[in-house]
Coordinates of C-alpha atoms and ligand atoms in Angstrom, one line a residue:
M1 CA -3.9 -18.0 -37.9
E2 CA -3.6 -14.3 -37.4
Y3 CA -5.4 -12.4 -35.4
K4 CA -6.2 -8.5 -35.3
K5 CA -7.7 -6.0 -33.0
N6 CA -11.3 -6.3 -32.4
D7 CA -11.5 -10.0 -33.2
V8 CA -13.5 -11.9 -30.9
V9 CA -12.1 -15.4 -30.0
T10 CA -13.0 -18.2 -27.4
V11 CA -10.0 -18.7 -24.7
I12 CA -9.8 -21.0 -21.9
I13 CA -8.0 -19.1 -19.1
E14 CA -5.2 -21.3 -17.6
D15 CA -3.4 -18.7 -15.8
I16 CA -2.9 -15.5 -13.9
G17 CA -0.9 -12.5 -15.1
N18 CA 1.3 -10.1 -13.0
D19 CA -1.6 -7.5 -12.7
G20 CA -4.2 -10.2 -12.1
E21 CA -5.4 -10.5 -15.6
G22 CA -6.3 -14.0 -17.0
I23 CA -4.1 -15.7 -19.4
G24 CA -5.2 -18.1 -22.1
K25 CA -4.4 -19.2 -25.6
A26 CA -6.3 -19.1 -28.9
E27 CA -5.0 -21.4 -31.2
G28 CA -1.5 -21.7 -29.6
Y29 CA -1.6 -17.5 -29.5
T30 CA -1.2 -16.1 -25.7
L31 CA -3.8 -13.6 -24.8
F32 CA -3.8 -11.4 -21.8
V33 CA -7.3 -11.0 -21.2
K34 CA -8.5 -8.5 -18.6
D35 CA -11.3 -9.3 -16.0
A36 CA -11.0 -13.1 -16.9
V37 CA -10.7 -15.6 -14.0
I38 CA -8.4 -18.7 -14.0
G39 CA -10.6 -21.7 -15.1
D40 CA -13.1 -19.4 -17.1
T41 CA -13.9 -20.1 -20.5
V42 CA -14.6 -16.8 -22.2
E43 CA -15.3 -15.0 -25.3
A44 CA -12.7 -12.4 -25.7
R45 CA -12.2 -9.2 -27.8
I46 CA -8.8 -8.4 -28.8
T47 CA -7.6 -5.2 -28.0
K48 CA -4.2 -5.0 -29.0
C49 CA -2.2 -7.6 -31.0
K50 CA 1.7 -8.2 -30.9
K51 CA 3.8 -10.9 -32.8
N52 CA 3.9 -13.3 -30.4
Y53 CA 1.0 -12.4 -27.8
G54 CA -1.7 -10.0 -27.5
Y55 CA -4.2 -8.3 -25.1
A56 CA -8.0 -8.8 -25.0
R57 CA -11.2 -8.0 -22.7
V58 CA -14.0 -10.2 -21.8
E59 CA -16.8 -9.9 -23.7
K60 CA -19.0 -12.9 -22.2
V61 CA -18.0 -15.6 -19.7
V62 CA -19.1 -19.0 -21.7
T63 CA -18.4 -21.4 -18.7
P64 CA -17.6 -19.5 -15.4
S65 CA -14.6 -20.8 -13.4
P66 CA -15.2 -22.4 -10.0
F67 CA -13.3 -19.7 -8.5
R68 CA -15.3 -17.0 -9.9
V69 CA -17.4 -15.1 -7.5
T70 CA -19.9 -12.0 -7.8
P71 CA -18.0 -8.8 -7.0
K72 CA -19.0 -6.7 -4.3
C73 CA -18.4 -3.6 -5.9
S74 CA -20.3 -2.6 -9.4
F75 CA -17.3 -0.4 -10.5
H76 CA -14.7 -3.2 -10.4
R77 CA -14.2 -3.8 -14.2
Q78 CA -14.1 0.1 -14.8
C79 CA -11.9 1.1 -11.9
G80 CA -8.0 0.3 -11.6
G81 CA -8.0 -0.5 -7.8
C82 CA -9.3 -4.3 -7.6
Q83 CA -7.9 -6.3 -10.3
I84 CA -9.2 -9.7 -9.1
Q85 CA -12.2 -9.1 -7.2
A86 CA -14.0 -11.6 -9.2
L87 CA -11.3 -14.4 -8.0
Q88 CA -12.6 -16.2 -4.8
Y89 CA -10.3 -14.6 -1.9
E90 CA -8.8 -18.0 -0.9
R91 CA -7.8 -18.6 -4.4
Q92 CA -6.4 -15.0 -4.5
L93 CA -4.0 -16.1 -1.7
V94 CA -2.8 -19.0 -3.8
Y95 CA -2.0 -16.7 -6.8
K96 CA 0.0 -14.4 -4.5
Q97 CA 1.9 -17.1 -2.9
D98 CA 2.9 -18.5 -6.5
K99 CA 3.6 -14.8 -7.6
V100 CA 6.2 -14.3 -4.9
R101 CA 7.7 -18.1 -5.7
E102 CA 7.7 -17.7 -9.4
N103 CA 9.6 -14.3 -8.9
L104 CA 12.3 -15.8 -6.8
L105 CA 12.8 -18.9 -9.5
R106 CA 12.9 -16.5 -12.5
I107 CA 14.4 -13.4 -11.6
G108 CA 16.3 -14.4 -8.2
G109 CA 17.5 -17.4 -10.0
F110 CA 16.8 -19.7 -7.0
S111 CA 16.0 -23.5 -7.3
P112 CA 12.6 -24.6 -6.6
E113 CA 14.1 -26.9 -3.7
E114 CA 16.2 -24.0 -2.2
I115 CA 12.5 -22.0 -2.1
D116 CA 10.4 -24.6 -1.3
A117 CA 12.4 -25.3 2.0
V118 CA 12.1 -22.1 3.3
M119 CA 8.7 -20.6 2.1
E120 CA 6.0 -20.8 4.7
P121 CA 2.3 -20.2 3.7
I122 CA 0.9 -16.9 2.9
V123 CA -0.6 -15.0 6.0
G124 CA -4.3 -13.8 4.7
M125 CA -7.0 -11.7 6.0
E126 CA -10.0 -12.6 8.2
E127 CA -12.2 -10.0 6.6
P128 CA -10.7 -8.7 3.2
W129 CA -12.9 -5.7 2.9
H130 CA -12.9 -2.2 4.6
Y131 CA -9.4 -2.8 5.5
R132 CA -7.6 0.3 3.9
N133 CA -7.1 3.2 6.5
K134 CA -6.0 5.8 3.6
A135 CA -7.4 6.6 0.1
Q136 CA -7.0 9.7 -2.1
F137 CA -10.1 10.2 -4.2
P138 CA -9.4 12.5 -7.3
I139 CA -12.2 15.5 -7.7
G140 CA -13.5 16.5 -11.0
Y141 CA -16.6 16.4 -13.6
D142 CA -18.6 13.8 -15.0
R143 CA -19.5 14.3 -18.9
D144 CA -22.5 16.4 -18.0
G145 CA -20.4 18.8 -16.1
N146 CA -21.5 17.7 -12.5
L147 CA -19.2 17.9 -9.8
I148 CA -17.9 14.2 -8.8
A149 CA -15.2 12.5 -6.3
G150 CA -14.2 8.9 -7.2
F151 CA -11.4 6.8 -8.6
Y152 CA -9.4 7.1 -11.9
A153 CA -10.6 4.3 -14.5
S154 CA -8.1 1.7 -15.0
R155 CA -5.0 3.3 -16.9
T156 CA -6.6 6.5 -17.2
H157 CA -7.2 9.7 -15.8
D158 CA -11.0 9.7 -16.3
I159 CA -12.8 9.9 -13.0
I160 CA -15.6 7.3 -12.1
A161 CA -17.8 8.5 -9.7
N162 CA -17.9 6.5 -6.7
T163 CA -17.9 7.7 -3.0
D164 CA -18.2 4.2 -1.7
C165 CA -15.1 2.0 -2.3
M166 CA -15.6 -1.5 -0.5
L167 CA -11.8 -1.3 0.6
G168 CA -12.1 1.9 2.9
P169 CA -14.0 2.7 5.8
T170 CA -17.8 3.4 5.1
E171 CA -17.3 6.8 6.7
N172 CA -15.4 8.0 3.6
R173 CA -18.7 8.4 1.5
E174 CA -20.1 10.8 4.1
I175 CA -16.9 12.9 4.4
L176 CA -16.7 13.2 0.3
E177 CA -20.3 14.2 0.0
A178 CA -19.9 16.8 2.6
V179 CA -16.9 18.2 0.7
L180 CA -18.7 18.1 -2.7
S181 CA -21.8 19.7 -1.3
Y182 CA -19.4 22.4 0.4
M183 CA -17.9 22.8 -3.2
R184 CA -21.4 23.1 -4.9
E185 CA -22.7 25.7 -2.3
N186 CA -19.5 27.8 -2.5
C187 CA -19.1 27.6 -6.3
V188 CA -15.8 26.0 -5.6
S189 CA -14.4 24.4 -8.9
A190 CA -12.7 21.2 -9.1
Y191 CA -9.2 20.9 -11.1
R192 CA -9.0 20.0 -14.8
E193 CA -6.1 18.2 -15.6
A194 CA -5.9 18.8 -19.4
T195 CA -6.0 22.8 -18.8
G196 CA -4.6 23.0 -15.5
E197 CA -7.2 25.1 -14.0
G198 CA -9.8 24.9 -11.5
L199 CA -9.1 24.4 -7.5
V200 CA -9.6 21.1 -6.0
R201 CA -7.4 18.2 -7.2
H202 CA -7.6 15.3 -4.4
V203 CA -9.3 14.6 -1.0
L204 CA -7.0 12.4 1.2
I205 CA -8.7 10.9 3.8
R206 CA -6.8 8.5 6.4
T207 CA -8.4 6.9 9.6
G208 CA -6.6 5.6 12.6
F209 CA -8.3 2.3 12.8
F210 CA -7.3 2.0 16.5
T211 CA -7.9 5.3 17.5
G212 CA -10.8 6.3 15.4
E213 CA -9.1 9.6 14.5
I214 CA -9.7 10.9 10.8
M215 CA -7.4 13.3 9.0
V216 CA -9.2 15.0 5.8
C217 CA -6.8 16.6 3.5
L218 CA -7.8 18.9 0.3
V219 CA -5.3 19.3 -2.3
I220 CA -5.7 22.4 -4.2
N221 CA -4.3 24.1 -7.0
G222 CA -4.1 27.6 -5.3
K223 CA -3.3 29.1 -2.0
R224 CA -6.6 29.2 -0.5
L225 CA -10.3 27.7 -0.5
P226 CA -12.8 30.1 -0.5
A227 CA -15.2 29.9 2.5
E228 CA -12.9 27.6 4.4
E229 CA -14.9 28.1 7.6
M230 CA -18.1 26.5 5.6
L231 CA -15.8 23.4 4.7
V232 CA -14.7 23.1 8.4
E233 CA -18.4 23.4 9.6
R234 CA -19.6 20.9 7.3
L235 CA -16.9 18.2 8.0
T236 CA -16.8 18.7 11.9
G237 CA -20.9 18.5 11.7
L238 CA -20.6 15.0 10.7
R239 CA -21.5 12.0 13.1
F240 CA -20.8 8.5 12.1
A241 CA -22.9 5.5 12.3
G242 CA -23.2 4.7 16.1
A243 CA -23.2 1.4 18.2
D244 CA -25.8 -0.8 16.0
G245 CA -24.8 -0.1 12.4
K246 CA -22.7 -2.4 10.4
E247 CA -19.5 -0.6 11.7
R248 CA -20.1 -2.5 15.1
D249 CA -19.3 -6.1 13.3
L250 CA -16.2 -4.7 11.9
E251 CA -15.1 -3.5 15.3
K252 CA -15.9 -6.9 16.7
E253 CA -13.7 -8.4 14.0
Q254 CA -11.1 -5.8 14.8
E255 CA -11.0 -6.5 18.6
K256 CA -10.7 -10.2 17.9
D257 CA -7.3 -9.2 16.0
A258 CA -6.1 -7.0 18.6
V259 CA -7.0 -3.7 16.7
S260 CA -9.9 -2.2 18.1
S261 CA -11.6 1.1 16.8
G262 CA -12.3 4.0 18.9
E263 CA -15.2 6.2 18.0
K264 CA -14.7 7.5 14.5
R265 CA -14.5 11.3 14.3
I266 CA -12.5 13.9 12.4
V267 CA -9.7 15.3 14.2
S268 CA -7.7 17.0 11.6
I269 CA -8.4 19.4 8.5
S270 CA -6.1 20.5 6.2
V271 CA -5.1 21.9 2.7
S272 CA -2.2 20.9 0.8
V273 CA -1.0 23.2 -2.0
N274 CA -0.2 21.9 -5.3
R275 CA 0.1 23.9 -8.1
E276 CA 2.5 21.8 -10.4
K277 CA 1.1 20.1 -13.6
T278 CA 2.0 16.6 -12.2
N279 CA 1.0 13.2 -11.4
V280 CA 2.2 13.4 -8.0
I281 CA -0.7 13.9 -5.7
M282 CA 0.4 15.6 -2.8
G283 CA 1.9 19.1 -2.5
K284 CA 4.9 20.1 0.0
E285 CA 3.0 22.3 1.8
I286 CA 0.3 21.6 4.2
R287 CA -1.8 24.1 6.1
T288 CA -4.1 23.0 8.9
L289 CA -7.5 24.6 8.8
W290 CA -8.8 23.1 12.1
G291 CA -7.9 20.5 14.4
K292 CA -4.4 18.8 15.0
D293 CA -1.7 19.0 12.5
R294 CA -1.5 14.7 12.5
I295 CA -3.5 11.9 13.4
E296 CA -2.7 9.5 16.2
D297 CA -2.8 5.4 15.8
S298 CA -1.5 2.7 17.3
L299 CA -0.2 -0.9 16.5
G300 CA 0.7 -3.8 18.6
V301 CA 2.0 -7.2 17.5
P302 CA 0.7 -10.8 18.1
G303 CA 1.5 -12.4 21.4
S304 CA 2.5 -9.2 23.0
S305 CA 0.2 -6.8 25.1
E306 CA 2.0 -3.9 24.2
R307 CA 1.2 -1.1 21.9
I308 CA 3.2 1.5 20.2
T309 CA 1.4 5.0 19.7
F310 CA 2.0 6.8 16.3
S311 CA 1.7 10.3 15.4
I312 CA 0.9 10.5 11.5
S313 CA 1.4 13.7 9.3
P314 CA -0.5 13.9 5.8
L315 CA 2.7 13.6 4.0
S316 CA 4.2 10.4 5.7
F317 CA 3.9 6.8 4.6
Y318 CA 2.0 4.8 7.2
Q319 CA 1.1 1.1 6.4
V320 CA -2.6 1.2 4.7
N321 CA -3.8 -2.2 6.2
P322 CA -3.1 -2.0 10.0
R323 CA -4.3 -5.3 10.9
Q324 CA -2.2 -7.1 8.4
T325 CA 0.7 -4.7 9.4
E326 CA 0.5 -6.0 12.8
K327 CA 1.0 -9.9 11.8
L328 CA 3.9 -8.5 9.4
Y329 CA 5.5 -6.6 12.3
G330 CA 5.1 -9.5 14.5
L331 CA 7.1 -11.8 11.7
A332 CA 9.8 -8.8 11.3
L333 CA 10.4 -9.0 14.9
Q334 CA 10.5 -12.9 14.9
Y335 CA 13.0 -12.8 11.7
A336 CA 15.3 -10.3 13.8
E337 CA 15.8 -12.5 16.8
L338 CA 16.7 -9.9 18.9
T339 CA 17.9 -10.5 22.7
G340 CA 18.3 -7.0 23.9
K341 CA 21.9 -6.2 22.8
E342 CA 21.8 -5.9 19.5
T343 CA 22.4 -2.6 17.0
V344 CA 19.9 -2.4 14.2
C345 CA 19.5 -0.3 11.2
D346 CA 15.9 -0.1 10.0
L347 CA 16.1 1.4 6.3
Y348 CA 13.1 3.2 4.5
C349 CA 11.8 3.4 8.2
G350 CA 8.9 5.8 7.6
I351 CA 7.5 7.2 10.7
G352 CA 9.6 4.6 12.8
T353 CA 6.9 2.0 13.1
I354 CA 9.5 -1.1 12.5
S355 CA 12.2 0.7 14.1
L356 CA 10.2 1.5 17.4
F357 CA 9.2 -2.2 17.6
M358 CA 12.9 -3.3 17.3
A359 CA 14.2 -0.7 19.9
K360 CA 12.1 -2.3 22.8
R361 CA 14.2 -5.4 22.1
A362 CA 17.4 -4.3 20.7
G363 CA 20.2 -2.2 22.2
R364 CA 20.3 0.6 19.4
V365 CA 18.3 1.3 16.4
Y366 CA 19.2 3.7 13.5
G367 CA 16.2 4.7 11.4
V368 CA 16.8 6.1 7.8
E369 CA 14.2 7.8 5.8
I370 CA 13.6 10.2 2.7
V371 CA 10.7 12.2 3.7
P372 CA 11.7 15.0 6.2
Q373 CA 8.2 15.0 7.8
A374 CA 8.0 11.3 8.4
I375 CA 11.5 11.6 10.3
E376 CA 9.9 14.3 12.5
D377 CA 7.0 12.0 13.4
A378 CA 9.3 9.3 14.0
R379 CA 11.6 11.3 16.5
E380 CA 8.0 12.6 18.2
N381 CA 7.0 8.8 18.0
A382 CA 10.0 7.7 19.9
R383 CA 9.5 10.4 22.6
R384 CA 6.1 9.8 23.2
N385 CA 6.4 6.3 23.7
Q386 CA 9.6 6.8 25.8
I387 CA 12.1 5.1 23.9
A388 CA 15.4 6.6 23.9
N389 CA 17.4 4.0 22.0
A390 CA 16.4 5.0 18.6
E391 CA 18.1 7.6 16.4
F392 CA 16.7 8.7 13.1
Y393 CA 18.3 10.3 10.1
V394 CA 16.9 12.3 7.0
G395 CA 18.2 11.1 3.5
K396 CA 18.3 8.6 0.9
A397 CA 19.5 5.2 2.5
E398 CA 22.0 4.7 -0.5
E399 CA 23.8 7.8 0.9
V400 CA 22.9 7.7 4.8
L401 CA 24.3 4.1 5.3
P402 CA 27.5 4.7 3.6
E403 CA 28.2 7.3 5.7
L404 CA 27.3 5.7 8.7
Y405 CA 29.3 2.7 7.7
E406 CA 32.4 5.0 6.9
R407 CA 32.4 7.7 9.1
E408 CA 31.0 6.2 12.4
A409 CA 32.1 2.5 11.5
L410 CA 28.8 1.4 12.2
H411 CA 28.5 -2.3 12.2
P412 CA 24.8 -3.5 12.9
D413 CA 23.8 -6.9 13.9
V414 CA 20.6 -6.5 11.9
I415 CA 19.4 -4.8 9.1
V416 CA 15.8 -4.3 8.0
V417 CA 14.6 -2.6 4.8
D418 CA 11.4 -2.0 3.6
P419 CA 11.9 -0.1 0.2
P420 CA 9.1 1.1 -2.2
R421 CA 8.4 -0.8 -5.3
K422 CA 11.6 -0.1 -6.8
G423 CA 13.5 -1.7 -4.4
C424 CA 16.9 -1.2 -2.8
D425 CA 19.7 1.0 -4.8
E426 CA 22.6 -1.1 -5.6
K427 CA 24.7 1.2 -3.5
C428 CA 22.6 0.4 -0.4
L429 CA 22.8 -3.2 -1.1
D430 CA 26.7 -3.2 -1.4
T431 CA 26.8 -1.2 1.8
M432 CA 24.7 -3.9 3.5
I433 CA 27.1 -6.9 2.4
A434 CA 30.0 -4.7 3.6
M435 CA 28.8 -4.2 6.9
R436 CA 28.1 -7.7 7.6
P437 CA 25.5 -7.9 9.8
E438 CA 24.3 -11.3 11.1
R439 CA 21.0 -11.1 10.1
I440 CA 18.8 -9.2 7.4
V441 CA 15.1 -8.9 7.2
Y442 CA 13.8 -7.8 3.9
V443 CA 9.9 -6.5 3.7
S444 CA 8.8 -6.0 0.1
C445 CA 6.0 -4.8 -1.7
D446 CA 7.2 -5.9 -5.0
P447 CA 8.1 -9.5 -5.5
A448 CA 10.1 -8.7 -8.7
T449 CA 12.7 -6.1 -7.4
L450 CA 12.6 -8.3 -4.1
A451 CA 13.8 -11.4 -6.0
R452 CA 16.4 -8.9 -7.7
D453 CA 18.0 -7.6 -4.4
L454 CA 17.8 -11.1 -3.0
K455 CA 20.2 -12.3 -5.6
I456 CA 22.5 -9.8 -4.8
L457 CA 22.6 -10.3 -1.1
C458 CA 22.8 -14.2 -1.8
E459 CA 25.8 -13.5 -3.9
G460 CA 27.2 -11.4 -1.3
G461 CA 27.5 -14.1 1.3
Y462 CA 23.7 -14.4 2.8
E463 CA 21.3 -17.3 2.6
I464 CA 17.5 -17.1 2.7
R465 CA 16.1 -18.5 6.0
K466 CA 12.4 -17.7 5.7
V467 CA 9.8 -16.2 3.0
R468 CA 6.5 -15.5 3.9
A469 CA 3.9 -13.3 1.8
V470 CA 1.2 -11.4 3.8
D471 CA -1.8 -10.3 2.2
Q472 CA -1.8 -6.9 2.8
F473 CA -4.2 -5.7 -0.3
G474 CA -6.8 -8.1 -0.7
H475 CA -8.9 -7.8 -4.3
T476 CA -5.7 -6.3 -5.9
G477 CA -3.0 -8.0 -7.6
N478 CA -0.2 -6.7 -4.9
V479 CA 1.4 -8.7 -2.4
E480 CA 3.7 -7.9 0.5
T481 CA 6.5 -10.5 1.3
I482 CA 8.8 -10.8 4.2
V483 CA 12.3 -12.4 4.2
A484 CA 14.7 -13.7 6.5
L485 CA 18.5 -13.8 5.5
S486 CA 21.6 -14.7 7.5
R487 CA 25.1 -14.3 7.0
I488 CA 26.8 -17.7 5.7
K489 CA 29.5 -18.3 8.3
Ligands
SAH1 N1 9.0 0.9 7.2 C1 8.0 1.9 7.0 C2 8.0 2.5 5.4 C3 8.0 1.7 4.5 S1 7.3 2.3 2.9 C4 6.5 1.2 7.4 O1 6.7 -0.1 7.5 O2 5.8 2.0 7.9 C5 9.0 3.1 2.4 C6 9.4 4.2 2.7 O3 10.7 4.6 2.1 C7 8.6 5.5 2.6 O4 8.2 6.1 3.7 C8 9.4 6.4 1.6 O5 9.2 7.7 1.7 C9 10.7 6.0 1.9 N2 12.0 6.0 0.8 C10 11.7 6.0 -0.3 N3 12.8 5.9 -1.0 C11 14.0 6.0 -0.2 C12 15.4 6.0 -0.2 N4 15.8 6.1 -1.3 N5 15.7 6.2 0.8 C13 15.1 6.2 2.0 N6 13.9 6.0 2.3 C14 13.3 5.9 1.3

């Protein structure tokens, strides 16, 4: 049977795709069905046909899957953020565990026996809502020309007005409403991507879940905001829900997990100038309008009462899910097996979070990171936590590591890597192998590039000791993985 665009077909959904979409067959023809849940029987409208497979969208759920739940957010089908919100959380975890395993088999070329012997159960979240500490909201106009803040619709740059995302802190809504009302009152325009005109592009909000400190940064297509003091007045006038609101429950939850939240309050307001016609959100230059340049937060790890305090600037990377991050870092420390004497390299170190936890248990730590502001933060963080055995280098891991090896003859006992989605550069992997560390700890936010890189490391004389997925991004298709490798003697 030949299908074409706009045909409506009945499909039994038997699998979940890479982006969380349902996969099923219509008379042998494979369809990737957006918004379908594994176990559903759906009527789906075909949106795109290729020779051997096609794409479709759910028109009607005929028989719902036992794993189907009612999504909390009414925008979840339009929004690009939560691809699997209609899938029961426990089943999401199974999906992510499988996704990591499948990638290791298919791309890594490992055997099922090898992987099953080392893979531990995924670490899930106790409360998979309101877990994100950072969001960047695009500002724009709806069809009637009203000023809105929200999210990009899936695969587009159309903005859906929604200031109440279920993944972020509930205070974000009030902050965004305050920004919008300041803009309306002062006739401040929003940026229009099509023409490159208009001023306000995005609002970045980042919250320290432990300290309660909030940073608000407006990304603008110009040098200044009109009536800046009005914005400051609006934002600093906000008072967030007190002791008896919904927030309190969340706080209790957090205490249970050793992350408690201080009183939420805005401590930093800034603008970032971005006049480029680009998809990159933040500009390079940041100017503080009010309060501090950075916010503070702190992290601890399970089984230890020690906490490390971090200072975080708007341009620095900081893990978005602090509660799960603590569990992830706990595993990183376990996998590193430090006794106090080791030399450790922490590549892609951001503001030095992993580096500083390692430094407390190692001889010496070298952190490498490409963003200069993040390295400034890392050095400041070492100082404020009185950690003297960590040094930080600005640059690409694939350039700095070979220099440390060739010029300084550095031979680390342990190398930790935590690269962005594209994984490690080959030059970086080759240098790691040449340095012959006893152990490598690989933290990854993309199982496909992880599998590719593990293959190279294993061909270079390493074996996988442990693999564990950690759910940092509930309701989205993303999964974090941590792997322990050791050198074969
Ligand atoms: N380990 C840190 C940060 C991980 S995110 C943490 O847990 O918080 C990945 C980091 O890699 C980001 O800070 C990013 O700026 C940095 N980065 C990206 N490409 C890089 C490269 N080629 N060399 C070094 N750092 C890089």
